[in-house]
mmCIF file of C-alpha atoms in Angstrom:
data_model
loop_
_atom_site.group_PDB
_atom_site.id
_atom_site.type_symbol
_atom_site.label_atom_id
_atom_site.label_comp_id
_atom_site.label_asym_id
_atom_site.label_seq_id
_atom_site.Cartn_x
_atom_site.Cartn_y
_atom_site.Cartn_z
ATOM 1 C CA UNK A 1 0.000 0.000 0.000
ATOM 2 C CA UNK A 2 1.314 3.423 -1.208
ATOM 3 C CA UNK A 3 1.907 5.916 1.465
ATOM 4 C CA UNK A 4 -1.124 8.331 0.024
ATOM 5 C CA UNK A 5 -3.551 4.804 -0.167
ATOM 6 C CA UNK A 6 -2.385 4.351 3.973
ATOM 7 C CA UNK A 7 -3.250 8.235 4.515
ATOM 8 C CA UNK A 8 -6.540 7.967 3.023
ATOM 9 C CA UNK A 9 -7.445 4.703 4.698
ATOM 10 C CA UNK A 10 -6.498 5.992 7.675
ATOM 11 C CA UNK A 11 -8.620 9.153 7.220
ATOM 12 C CA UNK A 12 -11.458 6.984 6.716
ATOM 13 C CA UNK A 13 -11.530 5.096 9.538
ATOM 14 C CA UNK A 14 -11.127 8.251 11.453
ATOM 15 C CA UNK A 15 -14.188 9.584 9.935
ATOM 16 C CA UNK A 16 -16.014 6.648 10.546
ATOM 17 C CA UNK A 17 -14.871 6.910 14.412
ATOM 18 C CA UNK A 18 -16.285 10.093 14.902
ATOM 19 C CA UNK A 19 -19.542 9.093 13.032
ATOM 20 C CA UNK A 20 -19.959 6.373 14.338
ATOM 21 C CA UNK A 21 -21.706 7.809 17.582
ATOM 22 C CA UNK A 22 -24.141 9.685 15.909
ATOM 23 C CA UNK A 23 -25.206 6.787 13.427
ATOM 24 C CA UNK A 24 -25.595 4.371 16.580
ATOM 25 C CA UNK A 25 -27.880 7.405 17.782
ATOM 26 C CA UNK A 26 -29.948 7.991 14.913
ATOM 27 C CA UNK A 27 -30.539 4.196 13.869
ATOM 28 C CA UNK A 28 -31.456 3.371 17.503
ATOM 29 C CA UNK A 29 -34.017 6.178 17.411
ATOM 30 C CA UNK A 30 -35.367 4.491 14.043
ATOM 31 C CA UNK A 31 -36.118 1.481 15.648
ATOM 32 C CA UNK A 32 -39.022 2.659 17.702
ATOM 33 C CA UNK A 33 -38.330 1.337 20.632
ATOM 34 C CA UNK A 34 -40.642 1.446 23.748
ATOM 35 C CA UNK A 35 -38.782 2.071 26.577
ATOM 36 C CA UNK A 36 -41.219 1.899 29.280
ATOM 37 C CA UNK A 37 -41.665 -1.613 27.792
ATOM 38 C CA UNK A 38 -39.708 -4.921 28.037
ATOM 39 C CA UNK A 39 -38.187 -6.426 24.921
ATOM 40 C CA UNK A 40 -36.564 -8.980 22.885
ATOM 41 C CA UNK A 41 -33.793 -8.113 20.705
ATOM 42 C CA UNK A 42 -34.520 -10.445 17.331
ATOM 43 C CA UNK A 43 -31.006 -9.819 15.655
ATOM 44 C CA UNK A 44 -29.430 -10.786 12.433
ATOM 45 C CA UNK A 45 -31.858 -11.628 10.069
ATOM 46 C CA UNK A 46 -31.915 -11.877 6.217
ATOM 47 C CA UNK A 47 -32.607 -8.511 3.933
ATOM 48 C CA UNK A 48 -31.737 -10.203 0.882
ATOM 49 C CA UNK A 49 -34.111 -12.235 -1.896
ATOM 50 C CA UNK A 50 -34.322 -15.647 -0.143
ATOM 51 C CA UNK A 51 -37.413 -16.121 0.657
ATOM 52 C CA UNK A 52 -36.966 -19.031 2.976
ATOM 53 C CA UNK A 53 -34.996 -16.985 5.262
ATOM 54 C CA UNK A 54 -37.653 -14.310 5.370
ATOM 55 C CA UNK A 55 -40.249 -17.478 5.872
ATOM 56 C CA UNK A 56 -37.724 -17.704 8.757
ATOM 57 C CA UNK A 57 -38.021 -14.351 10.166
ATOM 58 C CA UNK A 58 -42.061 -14.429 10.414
ATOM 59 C CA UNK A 59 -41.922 -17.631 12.320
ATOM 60 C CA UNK A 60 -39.571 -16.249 14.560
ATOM 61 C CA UNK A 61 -42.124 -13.081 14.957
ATOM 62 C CA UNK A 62 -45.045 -15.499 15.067
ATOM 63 C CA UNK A 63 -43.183 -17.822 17.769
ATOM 64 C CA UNK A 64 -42.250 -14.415 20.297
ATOM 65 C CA UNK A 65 -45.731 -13.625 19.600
ATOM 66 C CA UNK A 66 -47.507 -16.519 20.653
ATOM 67 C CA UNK A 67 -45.667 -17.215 23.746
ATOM 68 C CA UNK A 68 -44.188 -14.125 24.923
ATOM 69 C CA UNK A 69 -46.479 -11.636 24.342
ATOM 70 C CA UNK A 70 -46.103 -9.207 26.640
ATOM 71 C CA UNK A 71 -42.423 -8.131 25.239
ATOM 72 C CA UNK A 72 -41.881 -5.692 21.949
ATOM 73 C CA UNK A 73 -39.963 -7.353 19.540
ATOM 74 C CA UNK A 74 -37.285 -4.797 17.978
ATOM 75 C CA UNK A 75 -35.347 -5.960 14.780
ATOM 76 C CA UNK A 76 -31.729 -5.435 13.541
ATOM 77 C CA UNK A 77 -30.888 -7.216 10.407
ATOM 78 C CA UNK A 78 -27.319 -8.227 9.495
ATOM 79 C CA UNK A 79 -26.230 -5.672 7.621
ATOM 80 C CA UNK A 80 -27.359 -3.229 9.646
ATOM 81 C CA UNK A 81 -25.522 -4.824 12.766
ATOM 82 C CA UNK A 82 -22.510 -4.599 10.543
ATOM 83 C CA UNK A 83 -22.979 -0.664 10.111
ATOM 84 C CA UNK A 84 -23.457 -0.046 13.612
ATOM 85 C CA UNK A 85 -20.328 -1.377 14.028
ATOM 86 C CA UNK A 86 -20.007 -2.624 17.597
ATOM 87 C CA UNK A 87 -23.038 -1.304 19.873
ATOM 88 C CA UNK A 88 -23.258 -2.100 23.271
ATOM 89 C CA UNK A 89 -26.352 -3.876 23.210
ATOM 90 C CA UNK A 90 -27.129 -3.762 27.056
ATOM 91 C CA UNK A 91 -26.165 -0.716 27.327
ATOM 92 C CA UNK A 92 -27.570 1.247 24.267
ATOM 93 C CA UNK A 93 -30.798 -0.518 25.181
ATOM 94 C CA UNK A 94 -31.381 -1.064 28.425
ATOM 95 C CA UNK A 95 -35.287 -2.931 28.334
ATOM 96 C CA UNK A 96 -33.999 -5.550 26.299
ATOM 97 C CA UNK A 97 -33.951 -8.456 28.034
ATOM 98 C CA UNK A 98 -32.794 -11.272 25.794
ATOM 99 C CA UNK A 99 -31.317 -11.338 22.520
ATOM 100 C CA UNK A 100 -32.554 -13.714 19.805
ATOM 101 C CA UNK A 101 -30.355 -14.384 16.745
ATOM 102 C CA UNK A 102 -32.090 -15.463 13.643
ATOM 103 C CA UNK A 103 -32.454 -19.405 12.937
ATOM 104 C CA UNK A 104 -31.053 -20.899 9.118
ATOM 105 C CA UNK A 105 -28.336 -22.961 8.154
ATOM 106 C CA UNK A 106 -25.214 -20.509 7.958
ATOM 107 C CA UNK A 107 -23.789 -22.244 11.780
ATOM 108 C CA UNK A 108 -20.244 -23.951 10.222
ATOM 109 C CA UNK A 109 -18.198 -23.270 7.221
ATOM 110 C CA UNK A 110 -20.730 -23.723 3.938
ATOM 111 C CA UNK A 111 -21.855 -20.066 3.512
ATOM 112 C CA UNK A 112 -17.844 -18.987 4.562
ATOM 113 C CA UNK A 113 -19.307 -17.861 8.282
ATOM 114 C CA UNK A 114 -19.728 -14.750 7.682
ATOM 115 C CA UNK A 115 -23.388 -14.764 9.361
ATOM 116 C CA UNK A 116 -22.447 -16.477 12.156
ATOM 117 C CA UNK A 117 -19.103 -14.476 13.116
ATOM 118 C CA UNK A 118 -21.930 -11.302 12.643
ATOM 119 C CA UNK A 119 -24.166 -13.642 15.230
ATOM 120 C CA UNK A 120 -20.936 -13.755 16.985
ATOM 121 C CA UNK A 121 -20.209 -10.120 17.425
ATOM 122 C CA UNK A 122 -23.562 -9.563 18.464
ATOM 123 C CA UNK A 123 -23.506 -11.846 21.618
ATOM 124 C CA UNK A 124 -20.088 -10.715 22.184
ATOM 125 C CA UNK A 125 -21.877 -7.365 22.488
ATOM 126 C CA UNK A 126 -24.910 -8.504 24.722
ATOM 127 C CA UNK A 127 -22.525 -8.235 27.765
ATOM 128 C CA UNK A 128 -24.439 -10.646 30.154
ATOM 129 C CA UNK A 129 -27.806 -10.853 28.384
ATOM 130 C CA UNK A 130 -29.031 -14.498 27.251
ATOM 131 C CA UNK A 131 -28.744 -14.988 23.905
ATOM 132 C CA UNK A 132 -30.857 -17.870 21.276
ATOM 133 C CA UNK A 133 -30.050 -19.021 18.551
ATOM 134 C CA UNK A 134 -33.132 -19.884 16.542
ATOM 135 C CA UNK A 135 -33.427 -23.381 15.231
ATOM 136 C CA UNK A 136 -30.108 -24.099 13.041
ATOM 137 C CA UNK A 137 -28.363 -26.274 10.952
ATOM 138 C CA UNK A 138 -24.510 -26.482 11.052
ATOM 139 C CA UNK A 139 -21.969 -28.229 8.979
ATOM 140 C CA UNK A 140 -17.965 -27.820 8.632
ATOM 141 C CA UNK A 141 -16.329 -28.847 5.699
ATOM 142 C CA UNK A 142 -13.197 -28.584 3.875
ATOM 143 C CA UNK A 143 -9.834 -27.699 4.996
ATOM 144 C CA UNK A 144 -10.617 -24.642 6.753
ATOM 145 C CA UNK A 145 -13.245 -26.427 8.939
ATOM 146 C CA UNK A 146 -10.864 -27.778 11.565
ATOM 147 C CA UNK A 147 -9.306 -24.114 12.291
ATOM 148 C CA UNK A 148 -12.708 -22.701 12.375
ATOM 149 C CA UNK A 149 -14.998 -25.558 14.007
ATOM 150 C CA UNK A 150 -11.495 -24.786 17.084
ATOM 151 C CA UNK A 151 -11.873 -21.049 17.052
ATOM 152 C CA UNK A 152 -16.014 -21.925 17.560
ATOM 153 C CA UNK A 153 -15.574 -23.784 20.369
ATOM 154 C CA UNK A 154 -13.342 -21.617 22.175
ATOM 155 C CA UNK A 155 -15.733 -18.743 21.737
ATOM 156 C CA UNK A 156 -19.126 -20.142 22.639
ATOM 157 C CA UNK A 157 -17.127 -22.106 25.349
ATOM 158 C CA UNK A 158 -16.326 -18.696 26.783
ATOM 159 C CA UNK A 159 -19.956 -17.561 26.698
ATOM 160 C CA UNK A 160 -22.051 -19.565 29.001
ATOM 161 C CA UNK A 161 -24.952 -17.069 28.434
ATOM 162 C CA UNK A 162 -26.155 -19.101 24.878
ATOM 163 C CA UNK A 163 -28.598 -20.967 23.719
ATOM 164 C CA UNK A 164 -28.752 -23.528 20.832
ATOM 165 C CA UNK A 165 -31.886 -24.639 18.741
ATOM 166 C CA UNK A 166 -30.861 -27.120 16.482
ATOM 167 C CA UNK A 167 -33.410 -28.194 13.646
ATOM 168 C CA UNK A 168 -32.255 -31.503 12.859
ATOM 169 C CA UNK A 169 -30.982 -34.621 14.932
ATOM 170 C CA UNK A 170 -27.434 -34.448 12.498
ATOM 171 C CA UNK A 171 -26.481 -31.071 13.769
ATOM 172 C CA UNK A 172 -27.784 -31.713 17.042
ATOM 173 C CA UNK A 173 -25.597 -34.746 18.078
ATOM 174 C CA UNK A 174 -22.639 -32.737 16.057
ATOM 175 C CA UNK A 175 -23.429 -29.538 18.946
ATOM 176 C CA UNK A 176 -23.378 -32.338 21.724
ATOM 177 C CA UNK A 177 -20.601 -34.156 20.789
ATOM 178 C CA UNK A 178 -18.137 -31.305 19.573
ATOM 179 C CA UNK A 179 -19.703 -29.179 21.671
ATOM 180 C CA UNK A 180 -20.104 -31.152 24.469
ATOM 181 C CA UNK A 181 -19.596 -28.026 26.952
ATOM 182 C CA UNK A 182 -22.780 -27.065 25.885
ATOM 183 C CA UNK A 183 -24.800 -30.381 26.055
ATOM 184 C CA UNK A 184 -26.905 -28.650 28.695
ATOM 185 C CA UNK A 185 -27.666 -25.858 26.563
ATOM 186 C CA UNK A 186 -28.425 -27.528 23.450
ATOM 187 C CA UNK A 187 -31.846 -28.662 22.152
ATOM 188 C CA UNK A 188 -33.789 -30.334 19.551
ATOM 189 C CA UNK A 189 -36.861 -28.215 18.150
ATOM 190 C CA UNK A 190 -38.533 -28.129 14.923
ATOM 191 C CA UNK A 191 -37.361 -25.583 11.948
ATOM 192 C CA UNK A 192 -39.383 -21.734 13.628
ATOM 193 C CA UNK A 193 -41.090 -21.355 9.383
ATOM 194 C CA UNK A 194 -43.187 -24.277 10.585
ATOM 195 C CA UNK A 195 -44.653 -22.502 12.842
ATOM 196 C CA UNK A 196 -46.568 -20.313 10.199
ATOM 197 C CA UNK A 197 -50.092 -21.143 9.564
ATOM 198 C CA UNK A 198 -51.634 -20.977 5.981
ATOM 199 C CA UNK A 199 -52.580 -17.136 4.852
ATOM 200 C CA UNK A 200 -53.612 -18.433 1.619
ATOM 201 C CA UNK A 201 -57.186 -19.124 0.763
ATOM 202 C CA UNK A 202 -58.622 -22.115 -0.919
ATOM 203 C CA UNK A 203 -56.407 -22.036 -4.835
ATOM 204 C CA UNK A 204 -57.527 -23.771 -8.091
ATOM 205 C CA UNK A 205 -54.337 -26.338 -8.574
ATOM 206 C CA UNK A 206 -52.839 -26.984 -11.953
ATOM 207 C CA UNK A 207 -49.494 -28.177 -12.755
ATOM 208 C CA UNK A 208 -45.971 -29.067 -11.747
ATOM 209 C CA UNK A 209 -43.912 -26.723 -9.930
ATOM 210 C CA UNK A 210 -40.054 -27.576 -10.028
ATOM 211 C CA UNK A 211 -37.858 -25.385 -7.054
ATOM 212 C CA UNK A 212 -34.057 -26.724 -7.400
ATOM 213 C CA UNK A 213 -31.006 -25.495 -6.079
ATOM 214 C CA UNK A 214 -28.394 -24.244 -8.291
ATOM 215 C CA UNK A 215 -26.103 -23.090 -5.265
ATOM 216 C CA UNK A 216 -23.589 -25.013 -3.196
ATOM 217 C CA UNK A 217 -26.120 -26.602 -1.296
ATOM 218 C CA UNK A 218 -27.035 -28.541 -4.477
ATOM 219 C CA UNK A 219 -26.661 -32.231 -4.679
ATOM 220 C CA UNK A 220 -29.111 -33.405 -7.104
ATOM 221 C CA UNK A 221 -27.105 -33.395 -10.211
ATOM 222 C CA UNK A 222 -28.608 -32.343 -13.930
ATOM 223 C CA UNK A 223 -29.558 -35.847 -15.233
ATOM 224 C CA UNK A 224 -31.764 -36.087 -12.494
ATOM 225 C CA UNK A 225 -33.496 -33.159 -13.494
ATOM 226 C CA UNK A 226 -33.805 -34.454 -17.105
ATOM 227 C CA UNK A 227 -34.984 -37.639 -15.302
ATOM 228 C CA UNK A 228 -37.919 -35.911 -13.714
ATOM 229 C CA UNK A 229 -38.830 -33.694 -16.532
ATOM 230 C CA UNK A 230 -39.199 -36.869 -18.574
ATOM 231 C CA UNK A 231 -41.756 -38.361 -16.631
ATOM 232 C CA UNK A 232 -44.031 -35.368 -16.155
ATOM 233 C CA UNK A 233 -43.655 -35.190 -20.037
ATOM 234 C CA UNK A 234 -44.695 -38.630 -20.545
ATOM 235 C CA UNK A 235 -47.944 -38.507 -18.275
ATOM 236 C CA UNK A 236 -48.135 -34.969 -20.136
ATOM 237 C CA UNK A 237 -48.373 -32.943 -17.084
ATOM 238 C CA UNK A 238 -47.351 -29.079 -17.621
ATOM 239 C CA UNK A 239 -44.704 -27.700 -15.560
ATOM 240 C CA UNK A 240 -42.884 -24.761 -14.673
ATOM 241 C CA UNK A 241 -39.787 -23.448 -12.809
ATOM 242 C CA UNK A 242 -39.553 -21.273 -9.668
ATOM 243 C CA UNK A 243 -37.655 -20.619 -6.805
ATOM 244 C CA UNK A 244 -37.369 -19.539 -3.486
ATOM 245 C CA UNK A 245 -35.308 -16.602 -4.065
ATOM 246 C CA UNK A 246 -36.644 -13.483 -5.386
ATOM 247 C CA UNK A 247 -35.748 -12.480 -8.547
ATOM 248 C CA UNK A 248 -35.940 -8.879 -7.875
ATOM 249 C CA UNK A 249 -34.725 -7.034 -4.722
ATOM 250 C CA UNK A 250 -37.828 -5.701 -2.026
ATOM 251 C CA UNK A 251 -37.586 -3.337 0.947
ATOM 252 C CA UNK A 252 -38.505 -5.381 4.441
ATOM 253 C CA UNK A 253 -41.733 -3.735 5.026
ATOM 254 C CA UNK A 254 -43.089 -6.163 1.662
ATOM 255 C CA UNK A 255 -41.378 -9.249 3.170
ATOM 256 C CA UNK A 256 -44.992 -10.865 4.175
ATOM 257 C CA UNK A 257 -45.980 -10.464 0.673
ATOM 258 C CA UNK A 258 -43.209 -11.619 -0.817
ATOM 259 C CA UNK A 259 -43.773 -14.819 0.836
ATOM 260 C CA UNK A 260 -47.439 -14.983 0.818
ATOM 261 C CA UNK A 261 -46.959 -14.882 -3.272
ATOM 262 C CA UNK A 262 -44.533 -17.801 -3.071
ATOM 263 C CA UNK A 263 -47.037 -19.619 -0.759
ATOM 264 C CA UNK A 264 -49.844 -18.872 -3.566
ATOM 265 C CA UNK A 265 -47.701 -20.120 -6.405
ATOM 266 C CA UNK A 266 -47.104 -23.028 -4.288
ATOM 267 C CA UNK A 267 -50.885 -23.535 -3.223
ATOM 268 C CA UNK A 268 -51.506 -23.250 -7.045
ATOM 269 C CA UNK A 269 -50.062 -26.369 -7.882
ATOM 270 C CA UNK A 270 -51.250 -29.610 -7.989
ATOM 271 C CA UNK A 271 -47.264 -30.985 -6.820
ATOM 272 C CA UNK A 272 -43.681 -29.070 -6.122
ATOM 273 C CA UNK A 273 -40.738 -31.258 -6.701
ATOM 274 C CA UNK A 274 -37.529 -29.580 -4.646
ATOM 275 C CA UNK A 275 -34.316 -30.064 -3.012
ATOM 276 C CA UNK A 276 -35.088 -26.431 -1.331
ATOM 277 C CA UNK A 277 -35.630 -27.041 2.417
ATOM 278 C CA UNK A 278 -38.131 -24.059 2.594
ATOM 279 C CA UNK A 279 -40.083 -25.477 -0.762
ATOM 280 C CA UNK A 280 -40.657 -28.551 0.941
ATOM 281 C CA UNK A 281 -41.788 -26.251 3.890
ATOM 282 C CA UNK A 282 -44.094 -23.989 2.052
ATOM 283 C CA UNK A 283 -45.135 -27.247 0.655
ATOM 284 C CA UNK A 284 -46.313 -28.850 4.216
ATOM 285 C CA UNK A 285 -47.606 -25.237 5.499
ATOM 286 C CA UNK A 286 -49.800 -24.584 2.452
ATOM 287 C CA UNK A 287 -50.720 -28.083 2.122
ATOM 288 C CA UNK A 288 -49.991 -28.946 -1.300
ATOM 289 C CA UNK A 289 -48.543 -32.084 -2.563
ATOM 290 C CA UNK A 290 -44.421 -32.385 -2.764
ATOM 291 C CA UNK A 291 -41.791 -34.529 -3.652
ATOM 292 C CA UNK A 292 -38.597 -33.824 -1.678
ATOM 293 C CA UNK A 293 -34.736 -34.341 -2.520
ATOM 294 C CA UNK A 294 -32.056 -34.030 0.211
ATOM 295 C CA UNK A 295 -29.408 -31.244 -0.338
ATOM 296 C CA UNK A 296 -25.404 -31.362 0.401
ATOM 297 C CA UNK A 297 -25.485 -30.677 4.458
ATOM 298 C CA UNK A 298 -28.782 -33.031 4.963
ATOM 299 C CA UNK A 299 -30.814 -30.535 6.535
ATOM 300 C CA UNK A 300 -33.788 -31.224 4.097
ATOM 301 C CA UNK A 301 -33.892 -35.025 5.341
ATOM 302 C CA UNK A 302 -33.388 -33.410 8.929
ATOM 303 C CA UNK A 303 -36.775 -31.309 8.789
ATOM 304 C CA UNK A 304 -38.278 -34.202 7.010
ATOM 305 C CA UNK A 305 -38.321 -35.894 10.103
ATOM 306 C CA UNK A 306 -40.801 -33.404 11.908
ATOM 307 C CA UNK A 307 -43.270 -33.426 9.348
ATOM 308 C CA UNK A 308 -42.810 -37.137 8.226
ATOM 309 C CA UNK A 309 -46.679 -37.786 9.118
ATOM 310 C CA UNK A 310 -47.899 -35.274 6.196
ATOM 311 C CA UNK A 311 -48.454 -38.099 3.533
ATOM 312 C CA UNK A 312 -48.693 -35.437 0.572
ATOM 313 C CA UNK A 313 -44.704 -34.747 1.830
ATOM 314 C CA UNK A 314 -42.228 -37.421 0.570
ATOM 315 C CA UNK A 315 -38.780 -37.428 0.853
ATOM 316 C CA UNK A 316 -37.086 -39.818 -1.479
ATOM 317 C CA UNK A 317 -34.345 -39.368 -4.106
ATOM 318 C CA UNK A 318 -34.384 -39.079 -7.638
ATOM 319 C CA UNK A 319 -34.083 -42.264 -9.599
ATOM 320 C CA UNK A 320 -37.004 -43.194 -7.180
ATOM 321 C CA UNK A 321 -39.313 -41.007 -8.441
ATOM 322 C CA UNK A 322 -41.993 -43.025 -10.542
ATOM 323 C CA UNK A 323 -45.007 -41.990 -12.663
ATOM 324 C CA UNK A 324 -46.836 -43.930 -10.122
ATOM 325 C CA UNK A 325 -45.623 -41.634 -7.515
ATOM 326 C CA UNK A 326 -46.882 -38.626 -9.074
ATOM 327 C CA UNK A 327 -50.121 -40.111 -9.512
ATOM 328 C CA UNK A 328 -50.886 -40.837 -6.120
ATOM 329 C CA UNK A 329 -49.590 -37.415 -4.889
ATOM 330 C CA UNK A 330 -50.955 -35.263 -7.316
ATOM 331 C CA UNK A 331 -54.332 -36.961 -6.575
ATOM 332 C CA UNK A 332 -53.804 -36.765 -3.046
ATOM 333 C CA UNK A 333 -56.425 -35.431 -1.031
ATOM 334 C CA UNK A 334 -54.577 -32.663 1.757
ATOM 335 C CA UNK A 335 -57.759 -30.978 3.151
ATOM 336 C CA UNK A 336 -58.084 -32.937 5.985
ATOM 337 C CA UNK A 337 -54.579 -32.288 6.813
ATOM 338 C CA UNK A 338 -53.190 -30.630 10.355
ATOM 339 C CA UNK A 339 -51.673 -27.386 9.870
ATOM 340 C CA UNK A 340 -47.770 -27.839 10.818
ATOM 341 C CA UNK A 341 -48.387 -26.027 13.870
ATOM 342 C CA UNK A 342 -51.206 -27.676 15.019
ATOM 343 C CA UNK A 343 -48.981 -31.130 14.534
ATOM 344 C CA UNK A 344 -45.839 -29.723 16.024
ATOM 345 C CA UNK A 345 -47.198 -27.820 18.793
ATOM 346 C CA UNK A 346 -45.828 -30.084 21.584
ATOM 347 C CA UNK A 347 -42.571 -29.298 20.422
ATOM 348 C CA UNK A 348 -43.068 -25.635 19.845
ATOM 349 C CA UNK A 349 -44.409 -25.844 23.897
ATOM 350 C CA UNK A 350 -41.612 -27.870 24.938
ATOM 351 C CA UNK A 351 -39.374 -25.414 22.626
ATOM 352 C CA UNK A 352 -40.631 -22.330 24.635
ATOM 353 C CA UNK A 353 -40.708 -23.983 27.946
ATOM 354 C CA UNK A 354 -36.656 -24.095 27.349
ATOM 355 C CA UNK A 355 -35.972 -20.707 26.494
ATOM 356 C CA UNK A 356 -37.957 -18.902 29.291
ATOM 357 C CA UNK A 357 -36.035 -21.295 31.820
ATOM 358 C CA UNK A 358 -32.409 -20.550 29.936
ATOM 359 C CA UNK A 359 -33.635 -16.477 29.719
ATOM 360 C CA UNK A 360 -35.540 -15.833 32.376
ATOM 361 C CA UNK A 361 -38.479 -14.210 29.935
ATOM 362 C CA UNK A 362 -42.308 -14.430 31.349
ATOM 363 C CA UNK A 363 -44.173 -16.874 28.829
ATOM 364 C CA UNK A 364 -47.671 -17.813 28.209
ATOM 365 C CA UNK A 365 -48.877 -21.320 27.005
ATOM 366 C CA UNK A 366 -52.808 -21.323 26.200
ATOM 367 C CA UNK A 367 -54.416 -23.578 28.704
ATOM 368 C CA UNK A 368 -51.912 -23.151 31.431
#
């Protein structure tokens, strides 16, 4: 770096020093926060196009809701945490009493860990505040995994004040066992988007909806694809592509109907055949048939498992998938169906029961 190049840097982040109080101020004042009221701080979540992650995000709000209602629920996404650059959580807010960081898959090394080292900073700045992780999935691979999966451990070892909600049995016996520190803080809840009931009326179905990955999560390779596409072709069922992230970029207050349109599309089709976790969720909240495909870090199979008594949801793997499979889902009758809260609501109770003991919040179960 040239001596001018070190002057300006250093100018810059000398600038951003003395800004830096005045942004904190100004963005906290955005966030119209009650005061005179307790809250939860619901931290890190998604403001880009995937719509599963913003599926995510109203669970979460729908899950505080429902069993801690008497707290506000104040919202910082990731990239604003990463402007604020370092606020003192307990201290720039002091009714917050527990901090809640957003649920997904980004826990290990397959998105790089950039979410979780921002999930990181913030419960390194919740001083002695409980902090949740929402329902995750984690996964290390590759050769940085062993320097990283080390430099994990030493951290969360170091801060007894978290929680872990893990969304699959896989990364839940990975937490306890490379964990194990944390066994006693470690449990096993469904993925928080199940918790969404249906917002979609009744929808004329017609079609085949096809949601695939095209990401590093992908394992399903292209023949298997062309395998699938031949089969809807030969019992000359129309189909069309889609996906679960947005083609176009939306501000946060349109996130509901972002995802309500997805659910639509969905509940317009007579079956969705995925290897998207949240398809085969928006699948099994809207009710409509689906034919599931596990992706790279198994977290599809994983959430399988809580909804594996919705018989219009089948989790299989391509060269499986018959004609006479697609008969019998797409004439599947789903109407009588639970919706995947009423058939994970045990869990969600047992689910809340944990986090009020581990934070100390006031809850509220109906019929207690």
């Amino acid at each position: 770096m040239s001596v001018l190049s070190e002057a300006k840097s250093l100018i810059k982040q000398s600038l951003n020093a003395v800004q830096a109080p005045r942004n904190r101020k100004e963005f906290l004042s955005s966030l119209h926060n009650d005061e005179n009221k307790p809250a939860i701080l619901l931290t890190n979540t998604a403001a880009y196009r995937n719509l599963g992650d913003h599926a995510i995000t109203m669970g979460e709000y729908a899950f505080l809701d429902h069993y801690f209602p008497g707290y506000q629920v104040i919202e910082i996404t990731a990239p604003q945490w990463r402007n604020m650059r370092g606020l003192d959580i307990k201290y720039s807010m002091p009714n917050v009493e527990a901090v809640f960081l957003h649920g997904g898959g980004y826990m290990g090394t397959l998105w790089g860990g950039n979410e979780e080292n921002n999930a990181m900073s913030q419960i390194n700045h919740a001083g002695d505040l409980p902090c949740v992780y929402f329902p995750q999935t984690v996964f290390y691979e590759g050769g940085s995994a062993a320097v990283s999966l080390k430099e994990r451990q030493k951290f969360y070892q170091a801060h007894e004040n978290t929680l872990f909600c893990m969304r699959d049995r896989r990364s839940y016996d990975f937490m306890r066992k490379e964990f194990s520190f944390a066994k006693t803080r470690t449990i096993y809840t469904p993925d928080i988007a199940l918790f969404l009931d249906d917002p979609i009326g009744q929808q004329a179905r017609y079609g085949v909806t096809l949601c695939f990955r095209h990401d590093e999560e992908k394992a399903s390779d292209d023949a298997s694809l062309k395998h699938i596409v031949a089969l809807l072709d030969r019992q000359q069922l129309s189909h069309h592509y889609t996906d679960t992230v947005a083609d176009h970029s939306f501000p946060l207050t349109q996130r509901e109907d972002e995802v309500h349109d997805k659910l639509r599309e969905f509940k317009s089709s007579q079956l969705v055949i995925t290897d998207r976790l949240h398809a085969m969720v928006f699948c099994a909240i809207t009710h409509t048939p689906c034919i599931a495909f596990n992706n790279i870090n198994g977290k599809v199979e994983g959430v399988n498992q809580w909804i594996k008594d919705l018989d219009y949801v089948r989790l299989t793997v391509p060269e499986a998938v018959t004609e006479d499979l697609i008969a019998e889902l797409i004439y599947c009758d789903t109407s009588r169906s639970q919706s995947t809260r009423q058939l994970l609501q045990g869990a969600y109770d047992d689910m809340s029961r944990s986090l009020a003991g581990f934070t100390g919040l006031r809850m509220q179960v109906q019929g207690e």
